[in-house]
PDB file of C-alpha atoms in Angstrom:
ATOM      1  CA  MET A   1      19.082  21.653  16.224  1.00  0.00           C
ATOM      2  CA  LYS A   2      18.807  18.100  14.937  1.00  0.00           C
ATOM      3  CA  THR A   3      15.368  17.292  13.519  1.00  0.00           C
ATOM      4  CA  LYS A   4      13.607  14.239  14.894  1.00  0.00           C
ATOM      5  CA  LYS A   5      13.344  11.294  12.522  1.00  0.00           C
ATOM      6  CA  PRO A   6       9.754  10.435  11.532  1.00  0.00           C
ATOM      7  CA  ARG A   7       8.619   7.168  13.141  1.00  0.00           C
ATOM      8  CA  VAL A   8       6.995   5.054  10.428  1.00  0.00           C
ATOM      9  CA  ALA A   9       5.062   1.867  11.253  1.00  0.00           C
ATOM     10  CA  ILE A  10       5.197  -0.858   8.588  1.00  0.00           C
ATOM     11  CA  GLN A  11       3.646  -4.286   8.204  1.00  0.00           C
ATOM     12  CA  GLY A  12       6.643  -6.607   8.064  1.00  0.00           C
ATOM     13  CA  ILE A  13      10.290  -6.209   8.979  1.00  0.00           C
ATOM     14  CA  LYS A  14      13.163  -4.031   7.774  1.00  0.00           C
ATOM     15  CA  ALA A  15      13.866  -4.385   4.034  1.00  0.00           C
ATOM     16  CA  SER A  16      10.275  -5.398   3.272  1.00  0.00           C
ATOM     17  CA  PHE A  17       8.473  -3.644   0.413  1.00  0.00           C
ATOM     18  CA  HIS A  18       6.696  -1.474   2.987  1.00  0.00           C
ATOM     19  CA  GLU A  19      10.032  -0.138   4.229  1.00  0.00           C
ATOM     20  CA  GLU A  20      11.200   0.372   0.640  1.00  0.00           C
ATOM     21  CA  ALA A  21       8.039   2.419   0.000  1.00  0.00           C
ATOM     22  CA  ALA A  22       8.664   4.388   3.212  1.00  0.00           C
ATOM     23  CA  PHE A  23      12.210   5.193   2.035  1.00  0.00           C
ATOM     24  CA  LYS A  24      10.849   6.333  -1.332  1.00  0.00           C
ATOM     25  CA  PHE A  25       8.389   8.723   0.335  1.00  0.00           C
ATOM     26  CA  PHE A  26      10.335   9.993   3.374  1.00  0.00           C
ATOM     27  CA  GLY A  27      13.963   9.270   2.455  1.00  0.00           C
ATOM     28  CA  ARG A  28      16.258   6.960   4.416  1.00  0.00           C
ATOM     29  CA  GLU A  29      16.301   9.030   7.616  1.00  0.00           C
ATOM     30  CA  ILE A  30      13.342   7.391   9.329  1.00  0.00           C
ATOM     31  CA  GLU A  31      12.796   5.201  12.362  1.00  0.00           C
ATOM     32  CA  THR A  32      11.116   2.024  11.109  1.00  0.00           C
ATOM     33  CA  ILE A  33       8.652   0.392  13.499  1.00  0.00           C
ATOM     34  CA  GLU A  34       8.141  -3.263  12.553  1.00  0.00           C
ATOM     35  CA  CYS A  35       4.637  -4.722  12.999  1.00  0.00           C
ATOM     36  CA  THR A  36       3.275  -8.222  12.434  1.00  0.00           C
ATOM     37  CA  SER A  37      -0.048  -7.098  10.905  1.00  0.00           C
ATOM     38  CA  PHE A  38      -1.788  -4.096   9.360  1.00  0.00           C
ATOM     39  CA  LYS A  39      -4.019  -3.899  12.443  1.00  0.00           C
ATOM     40  CA  GLN A  40      -0.939  -3.647  14.648  1.00  0.00           C
ATOM     41  CA  THR A  41       0.383  -0.721  12.560  1.00  0.00           C
ATOM     42  CA  CYS A  42      -2.928   1.047  13.275  1.00  0.00           C
ATOM     43  CA  GLU A  43      -2.697   0.308  17.003  1.00  0.00           C
ATOM     44  CA  VAL A  44       0.846   1.707  17.104  1.00  0.00           C
ATOM     45  CA  LEU A  45      -0.310   4.943  15.424  1.00  0.00           C
ATOM     46  CA  GLU A  46      -3.425   5.163  17.612  1.00  0.00           C
ATOM     47  CA  ASN A  47      -1.230   4.897  20.735  1.00  0.00           C
ATOM     48  CA  ASP A  48       1.145   7.638  19.487  1.00  0.00           C
ATOM     49  CA  ASP A  49       4.038   5.167  19.206  1.00  0.00           C
ATOM     50  CA  ALA A  50       4.446   6.156  15.540  1.00  0.00           C
ATOM     51  CA  ASP A  51       3.998   9.346  13.522  1.00  0.00           C
ATOM     52  CA  PHE A  52       2.886   7.635  10.312  1.00  0.00           C
ATOM     53  CA  VAL A  53       1.717   4.282   8.961  1.00  0.00           C
ATOM     54  CA  ILE A  54       2.577   3.218   5.435  1.00  0.00           C
ATOM     55  CA  MET A  55      -0.079   0.825   4.144  1.00  0.00           C
ATOM     56  CA  ALA A  56      -0.429  -1.039   0.839  1.00  0.00           C
ATOM     57  CA  ILE A  57      -3.850  -0.285  -0.639  1.00  0.00           C
ATOM     58  CA  GLU A  58      -3.736  -1.753  -4.152  1.00  0.00           C
ATOM     59  CA  ASN A  59      -1.568  -3.846  -6.443  1.00  0.00           C
ATOM     60  CA  SER A  60      -1.701  -3.754 -10.234  1.00  0.00           C
ATOM     61  CA  ILE A  61      -2.051  -7.567 -10.346  1.00  0.00           C
ATOM     62  CA  ALA A  62      -3.725  -8.558  -7.064  1.00  0.00           C
ATOM     63  CA  GLY A  63      -6.135  -5.573  -6.984  1.00  0.00           C
ATOM     64  CA  SER A  64      -7.367  -3.641  -3.928  1.00  0.00           C
ATOM     65  CA  LEU A  65      -6.550  -4.716  -0.368  1.00  0.00           C
ATOM     66  CA  LEU A  66     -10.126  -4.372   0.860  1.00  0.00           C
ATOM     67  CA  PRO A  67      -9.524  -5.023   4.604  1.00  0.00           C
ATOM     68  CA  ASN A  68      -7.165  -2.030   4.662  1.00  0.00           C
ATOM     69  CA  TYR A  69      -9.941   0.342   3.544  1.00  0.00           C
ATOM     70  CA  THR A  70     -11.960  -0.859   6.535  1.00  0.00           C
ATOM     71  CA  LEU A  71      -9.025  -0.292   8.905  1.00  0.00           C
ATOM     72  CA  ILE A  72      -8.519   3.286   7.698  1.00  0.00           C
ATOM     73  CA  ARG A  73     -12.211   4.053   8.187  1.00  0.00           C
ATOM     74  CA  ASP A  74     -12.513   2.262  11.546  1.00  0.00           C
ATOM     75  CA  TYR A  75      -9.545   4.151  13.002  1.00  0.00           C
ATOM     76  CA  ASN A  76     -10.535   7.377  11.235  1.00  0.00           C
ATOM     77  CA  PHE A  77      -6.952   8.053  10.170  1.00  0.00           C
ATOM     78  CA  ALA A  78      -6.085  10.826   7.719  1.00  0.00           C
ATOM     79  CA  VAL A  79      -4.444  10.101   4.361  1.00  0.00           C
ATOM     80  CA  TYR A  80      -1.279  12.236   4.298  1.00  0.00           C
ATOM     81  CA  GLY A  81       0.082  11.103   0.935  1.00  0.00           C
ATOM     82  CA  GLU A  82       0.652   8.255  -1.487  1.00  0.00           C
ATOM     83  CA  VAL A  83       3.565   6.464  -3.120  1.00  0.00           C
ATOM     84  CA  TYR A  84       3.798   3.950  -5.961  1.00  0.00           C
ATOM     85  CA  LEU A  85       6.478   1.272  -5.858  1.00  0.00           C
ATOM     86  CA  PRO A  86       7.482  -1.048  -8.705  1.00  0.00           C
ATOM     87  CA  ILE A  87       7.519  -4.615  -7.393  1.00  0.00           C
ATOM     88  CA  GLN A  88      10.740  -6.278  -8.557  1.00  0.00           C
ATOM     89  CA  LEU A  89      11.362  -9.772  -7.229  1.00  0.00           C
ATOM     90  CA  HIS A  90      14.723 -11.537  -7.101  1.00  0.00           C
ATOM     91  CA  LEU A  91      16.010 -14.947  -5.983  1.00  0.00           C
ATOM     92  CA  MET A  92      18.627 -14.610  -3.258  1.00  0.00           C
ATOM     93  CA  ALA A  93      20.785 -17.037  -1.304  1.00  0.00           C
ATOM     94  CA  LEU A  94      23.817 -17.201   0.967  1.00  0.00           C
ATOM     95  CA  PRO A  95      27.122 -16.296  -0.715  1.00  0.00           C
ATOM     96  CA  GLY A  96      28.566 -19.344  -2.501  1.00  0.00           C
ATOM     97  CA  VAL A  97      25.226 -21.093  -3.020  1.00  0.00           C
ATOM     98  CA  LYS A  98      24.677 -22.065  -6.655  1.00  0.00           C
ATOM     99  CA  PHE A  99      21.358 -22.422  -8.460  1.00  0.00           C
ATOM    100  CA  ASP A 100      21.795 -26.215  -8.635  1.00  0.00           C
ATOM    101  CA  ASP A 101      21.983 -26.379  -4.805  1.00  0.00           C
ATOM    102  CA  ILE A 102      18.453 -25.004  -4.374  1.00  0.00           C
ATOM    103  CA  LYS A 103      15.723 -27.304  -3.033  1.00  0.00           C
ATOM    104  CA  PHE A 104      13.370 -24.705  -1.484  1.00  0.00           C
ATOM    105  CA  ALA A 105      12.147 -21.213  -2.342  1.00  0.00           C
ATOM    106  CA  THR A 106      10.263 -19.176   0.241  1.00  0.00           C
ATOM    107  CA  SER A 107       8.308 -15.903   0.224  1.00  0.00           C
ATOM    108  CA  HIS A 108       4.983 -14.197   0.860  1.00  0.00           C
ATOM    109  CA  PRO A 109       2.053 -15.894  -0.987  1.00  0.00           C
ATOM    110  CA  ILE A 110       1.376 -12.826  -3.166  1.00  0.00           C
ATOM    111  CA  ALA A 111       5.048 -12.631  -4.190  1.00  0.00           C
ATOM    112  CA  ILE A 112       5.017 -16.354  -5.000  1.00  0.00           C
ATOM    113  CA  ARG A 113       1.924 -15.933  -7.180  1.00  0.00           C
ATOM    114  CA  GLN A 114       3.716 -13.230  -9.117  1.00  0.00           C
ATOM    115  CA  CYS A 115       6.528 -15.655  -9.995  1.00  0.00           C
ATOM    116  CA  VAL A 116       4.570 -18.774 -11.035  1.00  0.00           C
ATOM    117  CA  ASP A 117       5.896 -18.737 -14.614  1.00  0.00           C
ATOM    118  CA  PHE A 118       9.477 -18.905 -13.350  1.00  0.00           C
ATOM    119  CA  PHE A 119       8.842 -21.842 -11.001  1.00  0.00           C
ATOM    120  CA  ASP A 120       6.866 -23.750 -13.651  1.00  0.00           C
ATOM    121  CA  ASP A 121      10.260 -24.246 -15.345  1.00  0.00           C
ATOM    122  CA  TYR A 122      11.842 -25.647 -12.153  1.00  0.00           C
ATOM    123  CA  PRO A 123       9.405 -28.232 -10.693  1.00  0.00           C
ATOM    124  CA  ASN A 124      12.237 -29.666  -8.556  1.00  0.00           C
ATOM    125  CA  ILE A 125      12.191 -26.519  -6.360  1.00  0.00           C
ATOM    126  CA  GLN A 126       9.616 -26.729  -3.557  1.00  0.00           C
ATOM    127  CA  VAL A 127       7.930 -23.381  -2.970  1.00  0.00           C
ATOM    128  CA  ILE A 128       7.009 -22.585   0.665  1.00  0.00           C
ATOM    129  CA  GLU A 129       4.743 -19.727   1.752  1.00  0.00           C
ATOM    130  CA  SER A 130       5.761 -17.394   4.569  1.00  0.00           C
ATOM    131  CA  SER A 131       4.440 -14.223   6.212  1.00  0.00           C
ATOM    132  CA  ASP A 132       6.934 -11.694   4.867  1.00  0.00           C
ATOM    133  CA  THR A 133       9.413 -11.411   1.982  1.00  0.00           C
ATOM    134  CA  ALA A 134      12.200  -9.825   4.039  1.00  0.00           C
ATOM    135  CA  ALA A 135      11.683 -12.285   6.928  1.00  0.00           C
ATOM    136  CA  CYS A 136      12.489 -15.123   4.503  1.00  0.00           C
ATOM    137  CA  ALA A 137      15.806 -13.479   3.610  1.00  0.00           C
ATOM    138  CA  LYS A 138      16.594 -12.919   7.302  1.00  0.00           C
ATOM    139  CA  LYS A 139      15.835 -16.574   8.135  1.00  0.00           C
ATOM    140  CA  ILE A 140      18.283 -17.794   5.454  1.00  0.00           C
ATOM    141  CA  ARG A 141      21.015 -15.651   6.998  1.00  0.00           C
ATOM    142  CA  ASP A 142      20.160 -16.475  10.629  1.00  0.00           C
ATOM    143  CA  GLU A 143      19.918 -20.245  10.059  1.00  0.00           C
ATOM    144  CA  GLN A 144      22.623 -20.376   7.346  1.00  0.00           C
ATOM    145  CA  LEU A 145      20.345 -22.315   4.961  1.00  0.00           C
ATOM    146  CA  THR A 146      22.408 -23.449   1.989  1.00  0.00           C
ATOM    147  CA  ASP A 147      19.562 -25.191   0.127  1.00  0.00           C
ATOM    148  CA  THR A 148      17.010 -22.346   0.277  1.00  0.00           C
ATOM    149  CA  VAL A 149      16.408 -19.122  -1.625  1.00  0.00           C
ATOM    150  CA  ALA A 150      14.169 -16.196  -0.724  1.00  0.00           C
ATOM    151  CA  ILE A 151      12.061 -14.219  -3.184  1.00  0.00           C
ATOM    152  CA  ALA A 152      12.459 -10.595  -2.107  1.00  0.00           C
ATOM    153  CA  ASN A 153      13.759  -7.143  -3.096  1.00  0.00           C
ATOM    154  CA  THR A 154      17.320  -5.812  -3.404  1.00  0.00           C
ATOM    155  CA  LEU A 155      16.960  -4.066  -0.024  1.00  0.00           C
ATOM    156  CA  ALA A 156      16.577  -7.476   1.674  1.00  0.00           C
ATOM    157  CA  ALA A 157      19.638  -8.869  -0.128  1.00  0.00           C
ATOM    158  CA  GLU A 158      21.739  -5.885   1.011  1.00  0.00           C
ATOM    159  CA  LEU A 159      20.538  -5.901   4.635  1.00  0.00           C
ATOM    160  CA  TYR A 160      20.846  -9.645   5.196  1.00  0.00           C
ATOM    161  CA  GLY A 161      24.044 -10.224   3.209  1.00  0.00           C
ATOM    162  CA  LEU A 162      22.611 -12.457   0.476  1.00  0.00           C
ATOM    163  CA  ASN A 163      23.642 -12.809  -3.159  1.00  0.00           C
ATOM    164  CA  ILE A 164      21.046 -12.301  -5.886  1.00  0.00           C
ATOM    165  CA  ILE A 165      21.358 -15.372  -8.103  1.00  0.00           C
ATOM    166  CA  GLU A 166      18.431 -14.647 -10.439  1.00  0.00           C
ATOM    167  CA  ARG A 167      17.035 -11.169 -11.091  1.00  0.00           C
ATOM    168  CA  ARG A 168      13.500 -10.020 -12.006  1.00  0.00           C
ATOM    169  CA  ILE A 169      11.703 -13.360 -11.820  1.00  0.00           C
ATOM    170  CA  GLU A 170       8.241 -11.751 -11.569  1.00  0.00           C
ATOM    171  CA  SER A 171       5.944 -12.694 -14.481  1.00  0.00           C
ATOM    172  CA  ASN A 172       4.654  -9.167 -15.064  1.00  0.00           C
ATOM    173  CA  LYS A 173       7.429  -6.592 -15.346  1.00  0.00           C
ATOM    174  CA  LYS A 174       4.968  -3.695 -14.958  1.00  0.00           C
ATOM    175  CA  ASN A 175       3.776  -4.753 -11.517  1.00  0.00           C
ATOM    176  CA  TYR A 176       3.460  -1.992  -8.917  1.00  0.00           C
ATOM    177  CA  THR A 177       1.847  -1.412  -5.530  1.00  0.00           C
ATOM    178  CA  ARG A 178       0.255   1.806  -4.328  1.00  0.00           C
ATOM    179  CA  PHE A 179       0.760   2.682  -0.679  1.00  0.00           C
ATOM    180  CA  LEU A 180      -1.062   5.291   1.414  1.00  0.00           C
ATOM    181  CA  ILE A 181       0.738   7.268   4.101  1.00  0.00           C
ATOM    182  CA  LEU A 182      -1.547   7.653   7.116  1.00  0.00           C
ATOM    183  CA  GLN A 183      -1.412   9.913  10.146  1.00  0.00           C
ATOM    184  CA  LYS A 184      -3.590  10.078  13.225  1.00  0.00           C
ATOM    185  CA  ASP A 185      -5.078  13.532  12.613  1.00  0.00           C
ATOM    186  CA  LYS A 186      -5.381  15.828   9.624  1.00  0.00           C
ATOM    187  CA  THR A 187      -2.745  18.553   9.588  1.00  0.00           C
ATOM    188  CA  GLU A 188      -2.673  21.822   7.686  1.00  0.00           C
ATOM    189  CA  ASP A 189       0.302  21.457   5.385  1.00  0.00           C
ATOM    190  CA  SER A 190       1.875  23.916   2.979  1.00  0.00           C
ATOM    191  CA  LYS A 191       2.388  21.175   0.402  1.00  0.00           C
ATOM    192  CA  LYS A 192       0.489  21.325  -2.875  1.00  0.00           C
ATOM    193  CA  ILE A 193      -2.935  19.644  -2.714  1.00  0.00           C
ATOM    194  CA  ASN A 194      -4.366  18.212  -5.949  1.00  0.00           C
ATOM    195  CA  LYS A 195      -5.722  14.813  -4.957  1.00  0.00           C
ATOM    196  CA  ALA A 196      -8.176  13.523  -2.348  1.00  0.00           C
ATOM    197  CA  SER A 197      -9.562  10.271  -0.983  1.00  0.00           C
ATOM    198  CA  ILE A 198     -13.183  10.427   0.171  1.00  0.00           C
ATOM    199  CA  CYS A 199     -15.760   7.953   1.513  1.00  0.00           C
ATOM    200  CA  PHE A 200     -19.559   8.184   1.515  1.00  0.00           C
ATOM    201  CA  GLN A 201     -22.874   6.343   1.264  1.00  0.00           C
ATOM    202  CA  VAL A 202     -25.841   7.121  -0.978  1.00  0.00           C
ATOM    203  CA  GLY A 203     -29.502   6.169  -0.795  1.00  0.00           C
ATOM    204  CA  ASN A 204     -30.632   2.866  -2.322  1.00  0.00           C
ATOM    205  CA  HIS A 205     -32.614   4.292  -5.250  1.00  0.00           C
ATOM    206  CA  VAL A 206     -32.185   4.645  -9.003  1.00  0.00           C
ATOM    207  CA  GLY A 207     -29.567   7.209  -9.997  1.00  0.00           C
ATOM    208  CA  ALA A 208     -28.363   7.980  -6.444  1.00  0.00           C
ATOM    209  CA  LEU A 209     -24.698   7.205  -7.126  1.00  0.00           C
ATOM    210  CA  SER A 210     -24.622   8.585 -10.686  1.00  0.00           C
ATOM    211  CA  LYS A 211     -25.990  11.935  -9.417  1.00  0.00           C
ATOM    212  CA  VAL A 212     -22.992  12.279  -7.077  1.00  0.00           C
ATOM    213  CA  LEU A 213     -20.477  11.179  -9.712  1.00  0.00           C
ATOM    214  CA  ASN A 214     -21.951  13.573 -12.293  1.00  0.00           C
ATOM    215  CA  ILE A 215     -21.362  16.517  -9.929  1.00  0.00           C
ATOM    216  CA  PHE A 216     -17.615  15.823 -10.048  1.00  0.00           C
ATOM    217  CA  ALA A 217     -17.647  15.295 -13.831  1.00  0.00           C
ATOM    218  CA  GLU A 218     -19.439  18.606 -14.448  1.00  0.00           C
ATOM    219  CA  LEU A 219     -16.818  20.455 -12.423  1.00  0.00           C
ATOM    220  CA  ASN A 220     -13.832  18.748 -14.142  1.00  0.00           C
ATOM    221  CA  VAL A 221     -12.806  16.765 -11.071  1.00  0.00           C
ATOM    222  CA  ASN A 222     -11.303  13.511 -12.360  1.00  0.00           C
ATOM    223  CA  LEU A 223     -12.272  10.341 -10.489  1.00  0.00           C
ATOM    224  CA  THR A 224      -9.221   8.056 -10.643  1.00  0.00           C
ATOM    225  CA  LYS A 225     -10.659   5.195  -8.571  1.00  0.00           C
ATOM    226  CA  ILE A 226     -13.971   4.079  -7.107  1.00  0.00           C
ATOM    227  CA  GLN A 227     -14.202   1.124  -4.729  1.00  0.00           C
ATOM    228  CA  SER A 228     -17.380  -0.179  -3.112  1.00  0.00           C
ATOM    229  CA  MET A 229     -17.513  -2.068   0.187  1.00  0.00           C
ATOM    230  CA  PRO A 230     -20.624  -3.541   1.846  1.00  0.00           C
ATOM    231  CA  VAL A 231     -21.685  -1.941   5.122  1.00  0.00           C
ATOM    232  CA  LEU A 232     -21.293  -4.678   7.729  1.00  0.00           C
ATOM    233  CA  GLY A 233     -24.661  -6.198   8.658  1.00  0.00           C
ATOM    234  CA  LYS A 234     -26.663  -3.964   6.285  1.00  0.00           C
ATOM    235  CA  ARG A 235     -28.138  -5.541   3.168  1.00  0.00           C
ATOM    236  CA  ASN A 236     -27.843  -3.465  -0.031  1.00  0.00           C
ATOM    237  CA  GLU A 237     -25.875  -0.703   1.712  1.00  0.00           C
ATOM    238  CA  TYR A 238     -22.378   0.211   0.563  1.00  0.00           C
ATOM    239  CA  TYR A 239     -19.537   2.550   1.339  1.00  0.00           C
ATOM    240  CA  PHE A 240     -17.992   4.124  -1.741  1.00  0.00           C
ATOM    241  CA  TYR A 241     -14.312   5.022  -1.576  1.00  0.00           C
ATOM    242  CA  VAL A 242     -13.332   7.488  -4.286  1.00  0.00           C
ATOM    243  CA  ASP A 243      -9.949   8.944  -5.274  1.00  0.00           C
ATOM    244  CA  MET A 244     -10.061  12.157  -7.283  1.00  0.00           C
ATOM    245  CA  GLU A 245      -7.710  14.765  -8.670  1.00  0.00           C
ATOM    246  CA  TRP A 246      -8.182  18.244 -10.094  1.00  0.00           C
ATOM    247  CA  LYS A 247      -6.436  21.232 -11.628  1.00  0.00           C
ATOM    248  CA  ASP A 248      -8.696  23.920 -10.082  1.00  0.00           C
ATOM    249  CA  MET A 249      -9.066  23.841  -6.285  1.00  0.00           C
ATOM    250  CA  GLU A 250     -12.210  25.982  -6.456  1.00  0.00           C
ATOM    251  CA  ASN A 251     -13.935  23.397  -8.672  1.00  0.00           C
ATOM    252  CA  TYR A 252     -13.057  20.655  -6.185  1.00  0.00           C
ATOM    253  CA  ASP A 253     -14.413  22.692  -3.241  1.00  0.00           C
ATOM    254  CA  THR A 254     -17.659  23.381  -5.117  1.00  0.00           C
ATOM    255  CA  ALA A 255     -18.039  19.696  -6.081  1.00  0.00           C
ATOM    256  CA  ILE A 256     -17.586  18.595  -2.460  1.00  0.00           C
ATOM    257  CA  ARG A 257     -20.194  21.103  -1.228  1.00  0.00           C
ATOM    258  CA  LYS A 258     -22.717  19.921  -3.835  1.00  0.00           C
ATOM    259  CA  ALA A 259     -22.018  16.206  -3.244  1.00  0.00           C
ATOM    260  CA  LEU A 260     -22.725  16.604   0.488  1.00  0.00           C
ATOM    261  CA  LYS A 261     -26.415  17.191  -0.295  1.00  0.00           C
ATOM    262  CA  TYR A 262     -26.812  13.740  -1.867  1.00  0.00           C
ATOM    263  CA  THR A 263     -24.690  11.587   0.462  1.00  0.00           C
ATOM    264  CA  VAL A 264     -24.606  10.358   4.059  1.00  0.00           C
ATOM    265  CA  ASN A 265     -21.603   9.534   6.282  1.00  0.00           C
ATOM    266  CA  PHE A 266     -19.477  11.698   3.976  1.00  0.00           C
ATOM    267  CA  ASN A 267     -15.821  11.765   5.011  1.00  0.00           C
ATOM    268  CA  ILE A 268     -12.813  13.423   3.388  1.00  0.00           C
ATOM    269  CA  MET A 269     -10.181  10.836   4.362  1.00  0.00           C
ATOM    270  CA  GLY A 270      -7.326  13.003   3.135  1.00  0.00           C
ATOM    271  CA  GLU A 271      -6.242  15.766   0.751  1.00  0.00           C
ATOM    272  CA  TYR A 272      -2.684  15.483  -0.512  1.00  0.00           C
ATOM    273  CA  GLU A 273      -0.292  15.860  -3.423  1.00  0.00           C
ATOM    274  CA  LYS A 274      -0.612  13.385  -6.289  1.00  0.00           C
ATOM    275  CA  ASN A 275       2.493  11.196  -6.332  1.00  0.00           C
ATOM    276  CA  ASP A 276       2.026   8.463  -8.934  1.00  0.00           C
ATOM    277  CA  LYS A 277       5.546   8.175 -10.350  1.00  0.00           C
ATOM    278  CA  VAL A 278       6.546   4.495 -10.359  1.00  0.00           C
TER     279      VAL A 278
END
């Protein structure tokens, strides 16, 4: 019996970095569902028109994507896994176009910012912002633009039949993005669990947060990230999003039980296997 392909909702179109991350996590045998915004990816999952959402959550240069934390909490989705993707940016154009022919370069604003050093050397090239890296490559092919290059990944060049005329133009060669894989409900999975993403609030008094964090430290649960977000409309109240990993599951379980006593609105967003290979 043929297994059904997982339906994965992405922000952007085919050959975007989100699809590349989806391929890295699930393999190539997926059904990609293109969405125009992160909110739309959540709506698609909420309506059971997708099995998973893949969502960028942090970039090593641009930092955390704070609105996405809010989306995950608002929709109460479960974190199923994570994947890290190195962000490698190339200049691509129609076959036959030479570097001297280029008048315009187009890409997503974050991708453009990651290539400022390159374009400082070519002030004659006008840089134009767009909504999606892969969409820029597709537009060059569809409109047969001979004076324009896209800044995108190799996947986009392959899919839209473009030639890469300048490789690795990003300023920081160690740039990566971390993506979370989300599903509608938590599922019991046989996969190894050694990492979790949790969310909670603490009281507004001296030592409230450090008491919770010390519980994890005492039980050898390593906190790999902590992110605070204001509670909408509440002064001096914050949600704390924490990623943690451990070697001993029993220690983690004990730490969670103890932390519950000192927190409110405590939510285990997901327990999954650490997957931080870039």
